[in-house]
Coordinates of C-alpha atoms and ligand atoms in Angstrom, one line a residue:
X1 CA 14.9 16.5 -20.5
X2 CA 16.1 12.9 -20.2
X3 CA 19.0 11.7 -18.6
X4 CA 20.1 9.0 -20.4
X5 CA 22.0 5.6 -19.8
X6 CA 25.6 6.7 -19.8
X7 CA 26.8 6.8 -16.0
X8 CA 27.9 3.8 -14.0
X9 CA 26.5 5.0 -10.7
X10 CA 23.9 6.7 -9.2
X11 CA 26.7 8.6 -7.4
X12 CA 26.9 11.2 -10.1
X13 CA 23.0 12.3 -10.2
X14 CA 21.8 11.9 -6.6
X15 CA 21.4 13.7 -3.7
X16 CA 22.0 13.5 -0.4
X17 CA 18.6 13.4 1.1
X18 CA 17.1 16.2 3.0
X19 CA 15.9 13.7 5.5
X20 CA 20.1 12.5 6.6
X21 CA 21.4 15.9 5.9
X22 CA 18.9 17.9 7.9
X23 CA 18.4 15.6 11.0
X24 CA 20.9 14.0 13.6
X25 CA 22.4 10.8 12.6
X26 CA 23.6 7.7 14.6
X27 CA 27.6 8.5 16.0
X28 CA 28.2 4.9 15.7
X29 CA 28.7 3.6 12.4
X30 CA 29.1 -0.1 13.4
X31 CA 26.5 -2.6 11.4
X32 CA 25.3 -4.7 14.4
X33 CA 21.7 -4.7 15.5
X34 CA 21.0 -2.1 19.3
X35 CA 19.0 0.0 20.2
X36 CA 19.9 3.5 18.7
X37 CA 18.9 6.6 20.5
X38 CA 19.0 10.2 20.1
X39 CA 19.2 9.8 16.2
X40 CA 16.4 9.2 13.6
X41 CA 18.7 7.1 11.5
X42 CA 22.1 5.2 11.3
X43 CA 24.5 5.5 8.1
X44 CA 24.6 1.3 6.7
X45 CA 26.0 0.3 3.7
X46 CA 24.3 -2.3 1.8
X47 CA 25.8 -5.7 1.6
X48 CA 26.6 -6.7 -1.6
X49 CA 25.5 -9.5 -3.7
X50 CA 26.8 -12.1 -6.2
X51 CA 25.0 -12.0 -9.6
X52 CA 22.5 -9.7 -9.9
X53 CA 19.7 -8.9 -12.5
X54 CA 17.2 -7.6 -13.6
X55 CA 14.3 -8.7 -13.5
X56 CA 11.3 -6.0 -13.8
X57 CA 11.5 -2.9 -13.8
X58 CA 8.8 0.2 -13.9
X59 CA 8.5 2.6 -17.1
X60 CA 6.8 5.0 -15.8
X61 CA 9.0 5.9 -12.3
X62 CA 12.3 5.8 -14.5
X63 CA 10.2 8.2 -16.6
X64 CA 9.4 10.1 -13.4
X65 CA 13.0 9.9 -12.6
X66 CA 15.0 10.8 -15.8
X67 CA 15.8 7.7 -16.9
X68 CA 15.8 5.4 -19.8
X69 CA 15.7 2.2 -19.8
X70 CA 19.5 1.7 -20.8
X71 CA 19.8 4.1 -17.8
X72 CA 18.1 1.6 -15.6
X73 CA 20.5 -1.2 -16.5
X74 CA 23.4 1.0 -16.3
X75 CA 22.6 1.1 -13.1
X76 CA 22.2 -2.2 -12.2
X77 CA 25.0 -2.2 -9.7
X78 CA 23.4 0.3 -7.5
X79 CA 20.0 -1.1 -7.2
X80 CA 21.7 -4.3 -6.4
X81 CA 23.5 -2.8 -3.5
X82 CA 26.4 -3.7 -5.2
X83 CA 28.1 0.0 -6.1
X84 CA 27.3 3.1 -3.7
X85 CA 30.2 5.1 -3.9
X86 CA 29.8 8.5 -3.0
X87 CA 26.4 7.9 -1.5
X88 CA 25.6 8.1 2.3
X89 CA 23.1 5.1 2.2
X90 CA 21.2 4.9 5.9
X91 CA 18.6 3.4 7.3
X92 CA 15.9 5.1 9.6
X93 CA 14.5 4.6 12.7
X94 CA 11.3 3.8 14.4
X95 CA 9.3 2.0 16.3
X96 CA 5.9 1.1 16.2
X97 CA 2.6 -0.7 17.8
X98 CA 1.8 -3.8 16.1
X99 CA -1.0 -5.5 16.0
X100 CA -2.3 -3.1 18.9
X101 CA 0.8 -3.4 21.1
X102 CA 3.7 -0.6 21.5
X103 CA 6.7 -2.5 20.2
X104 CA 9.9 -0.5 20.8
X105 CA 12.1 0.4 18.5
X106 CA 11.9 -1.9 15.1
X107 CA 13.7 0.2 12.3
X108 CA 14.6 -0.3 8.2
X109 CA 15.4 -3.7 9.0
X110 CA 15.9 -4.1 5.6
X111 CA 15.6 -1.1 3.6
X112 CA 18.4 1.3 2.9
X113 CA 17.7 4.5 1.6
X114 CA 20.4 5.4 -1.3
X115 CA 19.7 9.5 -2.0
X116 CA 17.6 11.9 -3.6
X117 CA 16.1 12.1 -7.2
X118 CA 13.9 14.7 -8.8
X119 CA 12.8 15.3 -4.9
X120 CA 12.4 11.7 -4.6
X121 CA 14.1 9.2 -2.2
X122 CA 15.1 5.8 -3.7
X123 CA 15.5 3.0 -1.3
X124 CA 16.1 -0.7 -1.5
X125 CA 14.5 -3.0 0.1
X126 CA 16.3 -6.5 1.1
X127 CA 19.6 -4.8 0.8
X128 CA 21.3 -6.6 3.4
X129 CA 21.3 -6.5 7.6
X130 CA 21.1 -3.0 9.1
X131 CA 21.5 -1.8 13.1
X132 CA 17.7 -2.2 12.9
X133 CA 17.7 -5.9 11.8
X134 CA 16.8 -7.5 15.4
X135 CA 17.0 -11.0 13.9
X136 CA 16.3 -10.3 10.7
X137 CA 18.8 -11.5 7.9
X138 CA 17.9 -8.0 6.2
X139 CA 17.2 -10.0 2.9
X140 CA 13.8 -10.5 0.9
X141 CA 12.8 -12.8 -1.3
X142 CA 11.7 -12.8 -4.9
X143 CA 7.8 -13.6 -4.0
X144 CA 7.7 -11.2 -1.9
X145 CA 9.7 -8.8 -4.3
X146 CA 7.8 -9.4 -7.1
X147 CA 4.7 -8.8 -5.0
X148 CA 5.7 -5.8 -3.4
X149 CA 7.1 -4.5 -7.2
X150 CA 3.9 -5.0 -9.0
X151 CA 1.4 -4.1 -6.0
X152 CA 3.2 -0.7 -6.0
X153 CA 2.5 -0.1 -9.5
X154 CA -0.8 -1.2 -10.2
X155 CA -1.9 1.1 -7.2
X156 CA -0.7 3.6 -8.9
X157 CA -2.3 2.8 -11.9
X158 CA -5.3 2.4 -10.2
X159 CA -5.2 6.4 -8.8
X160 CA -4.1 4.9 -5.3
X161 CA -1.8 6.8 -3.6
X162 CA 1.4 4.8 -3.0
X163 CA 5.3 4.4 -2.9
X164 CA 6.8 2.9 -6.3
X165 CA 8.9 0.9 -7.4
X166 CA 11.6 1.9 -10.1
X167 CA 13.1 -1.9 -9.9
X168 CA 13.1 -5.2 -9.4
X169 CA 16.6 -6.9 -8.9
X170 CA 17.3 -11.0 -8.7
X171 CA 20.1 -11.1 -6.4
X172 CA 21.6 -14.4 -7.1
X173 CA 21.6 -15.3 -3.9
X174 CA 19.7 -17.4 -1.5
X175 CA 17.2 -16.5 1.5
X176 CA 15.8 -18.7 4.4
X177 CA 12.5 -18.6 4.9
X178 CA 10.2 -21.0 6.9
X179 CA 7.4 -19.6 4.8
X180 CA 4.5 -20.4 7.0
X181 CA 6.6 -20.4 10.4
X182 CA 5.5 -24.2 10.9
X183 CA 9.1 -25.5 10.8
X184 CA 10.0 -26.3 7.4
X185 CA 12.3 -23.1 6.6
X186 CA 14.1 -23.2 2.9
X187 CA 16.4 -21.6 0.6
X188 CA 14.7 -19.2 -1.8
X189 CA 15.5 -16.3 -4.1
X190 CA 16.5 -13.0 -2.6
X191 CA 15.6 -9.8 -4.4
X192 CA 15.8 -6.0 -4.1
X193 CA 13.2 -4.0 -4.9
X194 CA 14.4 -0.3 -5.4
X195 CA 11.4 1.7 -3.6
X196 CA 10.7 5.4 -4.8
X197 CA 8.7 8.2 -2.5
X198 CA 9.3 12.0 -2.1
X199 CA 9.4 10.5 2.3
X200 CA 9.3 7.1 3.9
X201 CA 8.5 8.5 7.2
X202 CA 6.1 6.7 9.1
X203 CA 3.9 7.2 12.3
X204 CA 6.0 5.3 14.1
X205 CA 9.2 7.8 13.5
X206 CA 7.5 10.2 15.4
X207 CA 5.9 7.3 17.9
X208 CA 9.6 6.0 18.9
X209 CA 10.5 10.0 20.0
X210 CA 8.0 10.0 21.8
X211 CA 8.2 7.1 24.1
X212 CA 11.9 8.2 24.6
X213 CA 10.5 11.2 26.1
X214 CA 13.2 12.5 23.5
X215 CA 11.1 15.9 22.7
X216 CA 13.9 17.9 20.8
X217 CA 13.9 15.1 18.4
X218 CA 10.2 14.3 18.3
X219 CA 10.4 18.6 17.5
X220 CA 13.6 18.4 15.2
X221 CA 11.4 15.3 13.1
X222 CA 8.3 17.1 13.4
X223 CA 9.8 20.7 12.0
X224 CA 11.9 18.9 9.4
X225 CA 8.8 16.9 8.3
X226 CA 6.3 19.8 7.8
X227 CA 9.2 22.8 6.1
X228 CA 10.0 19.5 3.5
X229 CA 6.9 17.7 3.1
X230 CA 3.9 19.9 4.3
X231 CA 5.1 23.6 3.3
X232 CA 1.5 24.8 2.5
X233 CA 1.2 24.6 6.5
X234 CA 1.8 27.1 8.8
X235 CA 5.3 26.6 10.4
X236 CA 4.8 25.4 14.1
X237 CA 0.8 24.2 13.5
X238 CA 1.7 21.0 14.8
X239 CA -2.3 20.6 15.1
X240 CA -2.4 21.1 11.8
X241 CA 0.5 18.6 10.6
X242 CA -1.8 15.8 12.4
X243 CA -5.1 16.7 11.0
X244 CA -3.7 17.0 7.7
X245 CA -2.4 13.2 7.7
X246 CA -5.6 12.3 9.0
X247 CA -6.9 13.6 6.2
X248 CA -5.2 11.9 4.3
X249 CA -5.1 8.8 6.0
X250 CA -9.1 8.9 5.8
X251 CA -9.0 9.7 2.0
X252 CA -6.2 6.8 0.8
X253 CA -8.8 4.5 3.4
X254 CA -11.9 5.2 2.0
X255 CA -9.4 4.5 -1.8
X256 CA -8.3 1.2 -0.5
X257 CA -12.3 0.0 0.7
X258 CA -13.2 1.1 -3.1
X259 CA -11.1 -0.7 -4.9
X260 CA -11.2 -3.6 -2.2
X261 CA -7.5 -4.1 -1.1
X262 CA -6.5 -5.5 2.3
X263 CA -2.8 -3.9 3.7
X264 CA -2.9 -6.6 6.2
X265 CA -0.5 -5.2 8.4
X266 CA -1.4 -2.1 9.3
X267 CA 0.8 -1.1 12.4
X268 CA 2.0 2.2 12.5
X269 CA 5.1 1.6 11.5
X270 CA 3.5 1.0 8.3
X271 CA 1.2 4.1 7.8
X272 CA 2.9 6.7 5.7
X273 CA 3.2 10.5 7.2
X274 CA 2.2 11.1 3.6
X275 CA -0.7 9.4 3.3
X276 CA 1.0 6.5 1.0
X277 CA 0.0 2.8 0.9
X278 CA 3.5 1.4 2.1
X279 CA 4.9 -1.5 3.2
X280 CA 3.1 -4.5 1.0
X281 CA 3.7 -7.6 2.5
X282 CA 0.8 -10.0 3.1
X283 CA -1.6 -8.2 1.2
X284 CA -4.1 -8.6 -0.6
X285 CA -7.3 -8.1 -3.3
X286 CA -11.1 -8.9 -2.1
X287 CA -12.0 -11.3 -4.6
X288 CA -15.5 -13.1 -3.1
X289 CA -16.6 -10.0 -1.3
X290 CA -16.5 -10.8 2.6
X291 CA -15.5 -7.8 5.3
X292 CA -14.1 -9.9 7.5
X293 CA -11.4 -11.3 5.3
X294 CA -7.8 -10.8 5.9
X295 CA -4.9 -12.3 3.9
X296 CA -2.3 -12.3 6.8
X297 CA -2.0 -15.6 8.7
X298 CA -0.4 -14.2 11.0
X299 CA -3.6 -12.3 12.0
X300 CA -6.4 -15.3 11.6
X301 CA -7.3 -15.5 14.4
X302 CA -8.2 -11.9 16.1
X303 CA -8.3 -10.5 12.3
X304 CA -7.7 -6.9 13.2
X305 CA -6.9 -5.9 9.7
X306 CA -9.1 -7.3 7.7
X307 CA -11.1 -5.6 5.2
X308 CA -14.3 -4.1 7.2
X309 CA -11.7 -3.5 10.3
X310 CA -9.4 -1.1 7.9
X311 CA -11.1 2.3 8.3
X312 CA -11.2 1.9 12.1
X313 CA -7.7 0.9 12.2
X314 CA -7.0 3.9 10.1
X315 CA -8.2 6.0 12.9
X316 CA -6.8 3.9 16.1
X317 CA -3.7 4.6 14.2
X318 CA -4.2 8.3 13.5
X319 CA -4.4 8.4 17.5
X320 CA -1.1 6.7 18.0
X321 CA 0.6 9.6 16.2
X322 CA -1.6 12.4 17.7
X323 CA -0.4 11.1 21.1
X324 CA 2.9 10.8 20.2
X325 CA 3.0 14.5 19.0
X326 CA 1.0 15.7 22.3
X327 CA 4.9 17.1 23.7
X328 CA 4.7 19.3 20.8
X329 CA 1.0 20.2 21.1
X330 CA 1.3 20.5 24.9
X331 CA 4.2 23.3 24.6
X332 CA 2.3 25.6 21.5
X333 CA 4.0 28.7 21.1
X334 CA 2.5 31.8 19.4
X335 CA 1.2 31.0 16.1
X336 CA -0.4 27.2 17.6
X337 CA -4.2 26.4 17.7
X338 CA -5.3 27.4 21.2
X339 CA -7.5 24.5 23.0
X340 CA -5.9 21.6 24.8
X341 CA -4.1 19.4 23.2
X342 CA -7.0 16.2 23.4
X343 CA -8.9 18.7 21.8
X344 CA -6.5 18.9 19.3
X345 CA -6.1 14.8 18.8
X346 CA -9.8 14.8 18.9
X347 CA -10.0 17.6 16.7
X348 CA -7.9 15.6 14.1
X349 CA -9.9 12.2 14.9
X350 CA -13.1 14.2 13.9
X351 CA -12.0 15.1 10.4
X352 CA -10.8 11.7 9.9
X353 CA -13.8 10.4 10.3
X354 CA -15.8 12.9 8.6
X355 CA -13.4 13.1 5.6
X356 CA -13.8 9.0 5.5
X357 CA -17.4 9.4 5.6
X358 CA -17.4 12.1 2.3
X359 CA -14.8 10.1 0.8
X360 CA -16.1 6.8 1.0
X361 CA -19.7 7.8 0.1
X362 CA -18.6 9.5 -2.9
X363 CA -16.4 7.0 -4.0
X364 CA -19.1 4.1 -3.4
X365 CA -21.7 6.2 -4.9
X366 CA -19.8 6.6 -8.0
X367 CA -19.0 2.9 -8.4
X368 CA -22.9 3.0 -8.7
X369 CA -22.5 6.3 -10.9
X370 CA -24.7 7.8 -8.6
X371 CA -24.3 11.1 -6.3
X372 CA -24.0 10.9 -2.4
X373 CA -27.8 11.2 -0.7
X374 CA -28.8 9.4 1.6
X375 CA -30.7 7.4 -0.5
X376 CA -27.9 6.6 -2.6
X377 CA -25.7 5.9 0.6
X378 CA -28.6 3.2 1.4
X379 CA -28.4 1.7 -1.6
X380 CA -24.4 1.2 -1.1
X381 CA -25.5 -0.4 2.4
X382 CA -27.7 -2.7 0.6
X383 CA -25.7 -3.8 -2.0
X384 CA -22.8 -4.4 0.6
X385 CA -25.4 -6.6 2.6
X386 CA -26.3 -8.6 -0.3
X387 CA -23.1 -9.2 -2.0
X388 CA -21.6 -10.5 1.5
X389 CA -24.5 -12.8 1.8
X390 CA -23.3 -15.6 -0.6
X391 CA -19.7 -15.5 -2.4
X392 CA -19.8 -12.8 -4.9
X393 CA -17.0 -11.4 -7.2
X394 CA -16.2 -7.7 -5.9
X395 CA -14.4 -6.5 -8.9
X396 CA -16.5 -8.2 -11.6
X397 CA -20.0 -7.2 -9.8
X398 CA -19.2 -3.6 -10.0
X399 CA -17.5 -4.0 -13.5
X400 CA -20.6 -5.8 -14.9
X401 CA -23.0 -2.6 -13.7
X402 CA -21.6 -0.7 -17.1
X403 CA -23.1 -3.9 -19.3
X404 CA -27.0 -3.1 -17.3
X405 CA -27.4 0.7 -18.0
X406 CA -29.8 1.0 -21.0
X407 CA -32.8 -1.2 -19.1
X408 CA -33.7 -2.2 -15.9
X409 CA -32.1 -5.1 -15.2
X410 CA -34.1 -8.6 -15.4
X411 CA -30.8 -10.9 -13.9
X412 CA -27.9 -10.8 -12.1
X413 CA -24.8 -10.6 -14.9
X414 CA -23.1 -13.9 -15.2
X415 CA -20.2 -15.0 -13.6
X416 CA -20.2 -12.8 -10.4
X417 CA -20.9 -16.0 -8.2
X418 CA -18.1 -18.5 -6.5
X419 CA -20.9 -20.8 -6.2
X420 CA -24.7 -22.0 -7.1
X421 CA -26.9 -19.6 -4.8
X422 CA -30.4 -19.9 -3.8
X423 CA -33.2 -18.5 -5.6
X424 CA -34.1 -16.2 -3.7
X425 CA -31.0 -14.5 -3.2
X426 CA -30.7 -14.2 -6.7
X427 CA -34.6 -12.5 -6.7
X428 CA -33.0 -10.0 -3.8
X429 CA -30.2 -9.1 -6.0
X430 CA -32.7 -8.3 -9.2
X431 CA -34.5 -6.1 -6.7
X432 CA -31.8 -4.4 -5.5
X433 CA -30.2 -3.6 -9.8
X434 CA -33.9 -2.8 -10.4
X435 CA -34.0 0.1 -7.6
X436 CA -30.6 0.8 -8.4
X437 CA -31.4 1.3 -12.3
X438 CA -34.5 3.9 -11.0
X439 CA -31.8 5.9 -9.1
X440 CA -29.7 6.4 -12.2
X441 CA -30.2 9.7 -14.2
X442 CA -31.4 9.1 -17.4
X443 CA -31.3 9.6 -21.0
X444 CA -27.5 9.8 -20.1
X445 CA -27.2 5.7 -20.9
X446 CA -23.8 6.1 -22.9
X447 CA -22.0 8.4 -20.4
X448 CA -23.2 6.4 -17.9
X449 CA -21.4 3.2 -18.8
X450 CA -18.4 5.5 -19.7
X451 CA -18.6 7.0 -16.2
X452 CA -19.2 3.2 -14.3
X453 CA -16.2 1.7 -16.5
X454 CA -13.8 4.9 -15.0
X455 CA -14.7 3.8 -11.5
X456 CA -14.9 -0.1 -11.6
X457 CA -11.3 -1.4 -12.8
X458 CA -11.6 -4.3 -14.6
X459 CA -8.0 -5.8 -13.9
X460 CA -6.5 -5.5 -10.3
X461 CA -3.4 -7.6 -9.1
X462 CA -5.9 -10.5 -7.7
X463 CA -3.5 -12.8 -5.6
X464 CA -3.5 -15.5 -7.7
X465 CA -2.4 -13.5 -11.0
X466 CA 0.3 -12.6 -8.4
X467 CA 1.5 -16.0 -7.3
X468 CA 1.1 -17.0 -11.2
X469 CA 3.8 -14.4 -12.0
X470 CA 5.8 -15.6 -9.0
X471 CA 5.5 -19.1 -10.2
X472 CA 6.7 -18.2 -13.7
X473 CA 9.5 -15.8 -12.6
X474 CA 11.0 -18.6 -10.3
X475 CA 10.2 -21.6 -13.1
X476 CA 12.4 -19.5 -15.6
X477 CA 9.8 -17.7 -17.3
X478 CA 11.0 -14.2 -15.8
X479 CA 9.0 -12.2 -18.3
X480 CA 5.5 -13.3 -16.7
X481 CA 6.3 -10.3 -14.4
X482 CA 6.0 -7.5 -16.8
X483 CA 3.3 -9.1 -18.9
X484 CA 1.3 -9.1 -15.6
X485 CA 2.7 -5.3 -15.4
X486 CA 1.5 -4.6 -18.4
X487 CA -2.3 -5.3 -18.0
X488 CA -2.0 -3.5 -14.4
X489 CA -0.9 -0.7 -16.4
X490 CA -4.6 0.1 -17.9
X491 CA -7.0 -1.4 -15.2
X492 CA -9.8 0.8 -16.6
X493 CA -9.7 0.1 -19.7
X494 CA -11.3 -3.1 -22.1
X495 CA -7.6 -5.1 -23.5
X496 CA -8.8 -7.6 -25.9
X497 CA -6.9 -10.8 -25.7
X498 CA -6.2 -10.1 -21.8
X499 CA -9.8 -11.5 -20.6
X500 CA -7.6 -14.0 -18.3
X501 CA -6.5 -11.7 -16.3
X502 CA -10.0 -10.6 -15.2
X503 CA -11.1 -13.7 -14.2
X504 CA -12.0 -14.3 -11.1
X505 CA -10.2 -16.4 -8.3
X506 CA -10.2 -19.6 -9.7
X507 CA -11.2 -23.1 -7.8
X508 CA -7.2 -24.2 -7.3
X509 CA -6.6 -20.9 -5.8
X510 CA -8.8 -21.2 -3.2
X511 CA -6.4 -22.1 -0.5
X512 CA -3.2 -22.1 -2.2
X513 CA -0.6 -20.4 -0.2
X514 CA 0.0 -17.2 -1.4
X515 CA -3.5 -17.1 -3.7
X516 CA -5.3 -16.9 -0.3
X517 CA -3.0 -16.3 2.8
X518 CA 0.3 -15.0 3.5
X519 CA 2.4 -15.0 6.8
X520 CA 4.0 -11.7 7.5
X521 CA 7.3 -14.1 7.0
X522 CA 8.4 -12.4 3.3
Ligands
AMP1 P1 7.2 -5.4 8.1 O1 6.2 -6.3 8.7 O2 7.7 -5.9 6.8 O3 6.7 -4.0 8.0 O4 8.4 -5.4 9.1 C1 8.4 -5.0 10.4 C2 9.8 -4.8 11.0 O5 10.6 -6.0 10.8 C3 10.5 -3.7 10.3 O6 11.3 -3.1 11.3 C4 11.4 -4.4 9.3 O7 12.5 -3.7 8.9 C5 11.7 -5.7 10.0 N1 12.0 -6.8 9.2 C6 11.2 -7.5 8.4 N2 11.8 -8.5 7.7 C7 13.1 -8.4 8.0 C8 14.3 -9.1 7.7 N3 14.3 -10.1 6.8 N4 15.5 -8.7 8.2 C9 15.5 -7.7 9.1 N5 14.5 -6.9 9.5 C10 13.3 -7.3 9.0
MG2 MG1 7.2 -2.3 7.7

């Protein structure tokens, strides 16, 4: 049944979440950044904003949600910040280790969580300054916004599990940024994205207990976390809580190598408890295939999150929160794994490896529309040898595979290279389709391209579609962003008259800011 557009507020149809009403909450209600202790989040209110609109919004999460359309705009006011009567808006706290380092406590700088929908929380992100802003201005701006709005979807789209993103709100306001951090800050748009996930809880929720030596909290979180979120587990397995997000971790890993996206920033205060891509900031697609790419700036020179470096960070990371939850595993009770409690972490590091392993072969092996052997699993080695050897489209080489099913390939498809390449590179690619071509099964030539096309999107939110939108949005062309949504909507799928938007990374974007490299500064 839909809800449809005739309340004012959000106030009438949404929850309390589970998450504030279950767990101890900040005494002081005072909006001034400290360190908060002995509560997982503070109550905030967001500060409002003059002339908001809207801008973008997503279909298929108001769908999710119960709304139409006219319900959206009804509710403009809300997911502006603007109108939260009735609701107990908070913001959470964590901590995290970034870029390798423990940081202390860090916090929704920024995001205020509103309620609960349909078993879903809504948040908004750049909703004003919170006890967790440190320096922060708790604001975002529309680039980032609009990247963080349509990122969200076409992940989803894609299969990828992620958070959403029900809106995207204009605040009418202005934001300082010094975009680059080399001294030339200046105003820009601000914007509110209204975020949507069944949990925002992080690794480093549980990571910030923990250091605080604060076990009754790390055990209230950890309790809270598995009855609401993980209810198939057995209550107390906290062995099994970790190895089930490493599980998941591993899996939405091996998702992100496949279709060749770069987080960027993946500290663990950004790596969901639910195995969700969250947190887009300075991310970003492979377009020339290179594993040692990153889009962050902020990370060119050590590079610990780019694209080869993910997995392994996946599983540094999945360590973080196993020794954060080693109080719990320390003190089993009846009904807890017996063995010590490395054992358990390591337990849990084992099947995140071995689930990456499974995941990722099968998931590269059906790129090729092949099953994983060890064969086949050389053959993905191979091709990921070659195709980092000179600049070669990522999307559009594995998209073109469908076109060479019905004979064994004599060239390499056009258009897959950035540049002119040398002959024989181009003979060691022909080698590498022919043995590919023997590998496939046969007399299946139809399915086969059916199959490839189902595996190999066509359209993905390449940076520089992204920046485009950006670029329209803020030169009064607002609509680019749900054109853009639009095509992100069917990645899979052929959409005549849309051939644009699968082109690859064209020469100006090379090293445009924001086509190529973004500072974590959004
Ligand atoms: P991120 O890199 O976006 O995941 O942010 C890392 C931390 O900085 C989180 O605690 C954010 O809430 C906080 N943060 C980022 N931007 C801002 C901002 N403009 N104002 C306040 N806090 C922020
Ligand atoms: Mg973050």
């Amino acid at each position: 049944m839909k809800l449809v557009g005739i309340w004012a507020t959000l106030s009438s149809v949404l929850s309390a979440s589970r998450f504030t009403t279950s767990l101890p909450g900040d005494p002081l209600d005072d909006n001034v950044p400290r360190p908060v202790e002995g509560a997982l989040w503070s109550k905030v209110l967001p500060s409002p904003v003059s002339s908001p609109s809207l801008l973008a919004f997503s279909r298929e999460v108001a769908d999710q949600l119960g709304l139409d359309e006219a319900g959206v705009r009804a509710l403009l006011p809300t997911l502006a910040g603007n109108e939260t009567n009735g609701l107990v808006p908070w913001a959470a706290n964590y901590g995290g280790h970034q870029f390798g380092h423990w940081a202390g406590q860090l916090g929704d700088g920024r995001a205020i969580g509103l309620g609960e929908l349909r078993g879903q929380e809504l948040q908004l992100k750049g909703a004003g300054p919170t006890p967790y802003s440190r320096r922060g201005d708790g604001r975002a701006v529309l680039r980032s916004s609009i990247r963080e709005f349509l990122c969200s979807e076409a992940m989803a789209h894609l299969g990828v599990p992620t958070t959403r993103a029900l809106s995207l709100v204009v605040t009418g306001d202005r934001v300082m940024r010094d975009m680059f951090y080399d001294g030339h800050p200046e105003l820009e748009p601000g914007a509110i994205v209204c975020r949507v996930a069944p949990s925002f809880l992080r690794f480093g929720n549980f990571e910030l207990c923990a250091s605080r030596e604060d076990v009754s909290l790390l055990r209230a979180l950890t309790e809270h976390t598995m009855a609401t979120h993980f209810p198939e587990l057995p209550r107390g397995d906290f062995a099994a809580l970790l190895r089930e997000v490493a599980e998941r971790t591993a899996r939405l890993l091996a998702h992100w190598q496949a279709v060749g996206f770069v987080h960027g920033v993946m500290n663990t205060d950004n790596m969901s408890m639910l195995g969700l891509t969250i947190d887009y900031g300075p991310y970003g697609w492979v377009d020339d295939f290179d594993p040692s790419w990153t889009p962050n700036t902020t990370d060119a020179q050590q590079r610990r999150y780019r694209y080869g470096n993910q997995p392994g960070i996946g599983l540094w990371n999945v360590e973080r929160l196993g020794i954060a939850l080693l109080p719990l595993l320390t003190n089993e009770k009846a009904g807890g794994p017996a063995g010590e409690p490395a054992d358990v972490i390591d337990d849990a590091m084992q099947a995140y490896q071995r689930t990456y392993e499974k995941e990722a072969s099968t998931r590269f092996c059906s790129k090729l529309a092949l099953v994983p052997s060890p064969g086949n699993i050389e053959l993905v080695n191979s091709l990921f040898t070659w195709l980092a050897a000179e600049e070669t489209d990522f999307t559009l080489f594995f998209r073109s595979l469908s076109t060479l099913v019905a004979e064994r390939p004599t060239a390499i498809p056009d258009g897959v290279f950035y540049a002119s390449v040398p002959e024989s590179h181009v003979r060691e690619g022909i080698a590498w389709l022919g043995r590919w071509w023997d590998a496939l099964p046969k007399n299946e030539t139809q399915s086969l391209a059916v199959k490839l096309n189902a595996t190999n999107p066509k359209y993905v939110l390449r940076n520089y579609l992204a920046q485009e939108a950006i670029d329209a949005a803020q030169s009064g062309r607002p609509e680019a962003v749900m054109e853009l949504l639009d095509v992100m909507r069917r990645p899979f799928d052929e959409q005549p008259g849309r051939e644009k938007y699968a082109a690859r990374r064209p020469d100006w974007a090379r090293t445009k800011a924001g086509c190529s490299a973004l500072s974590c500064s959004s």
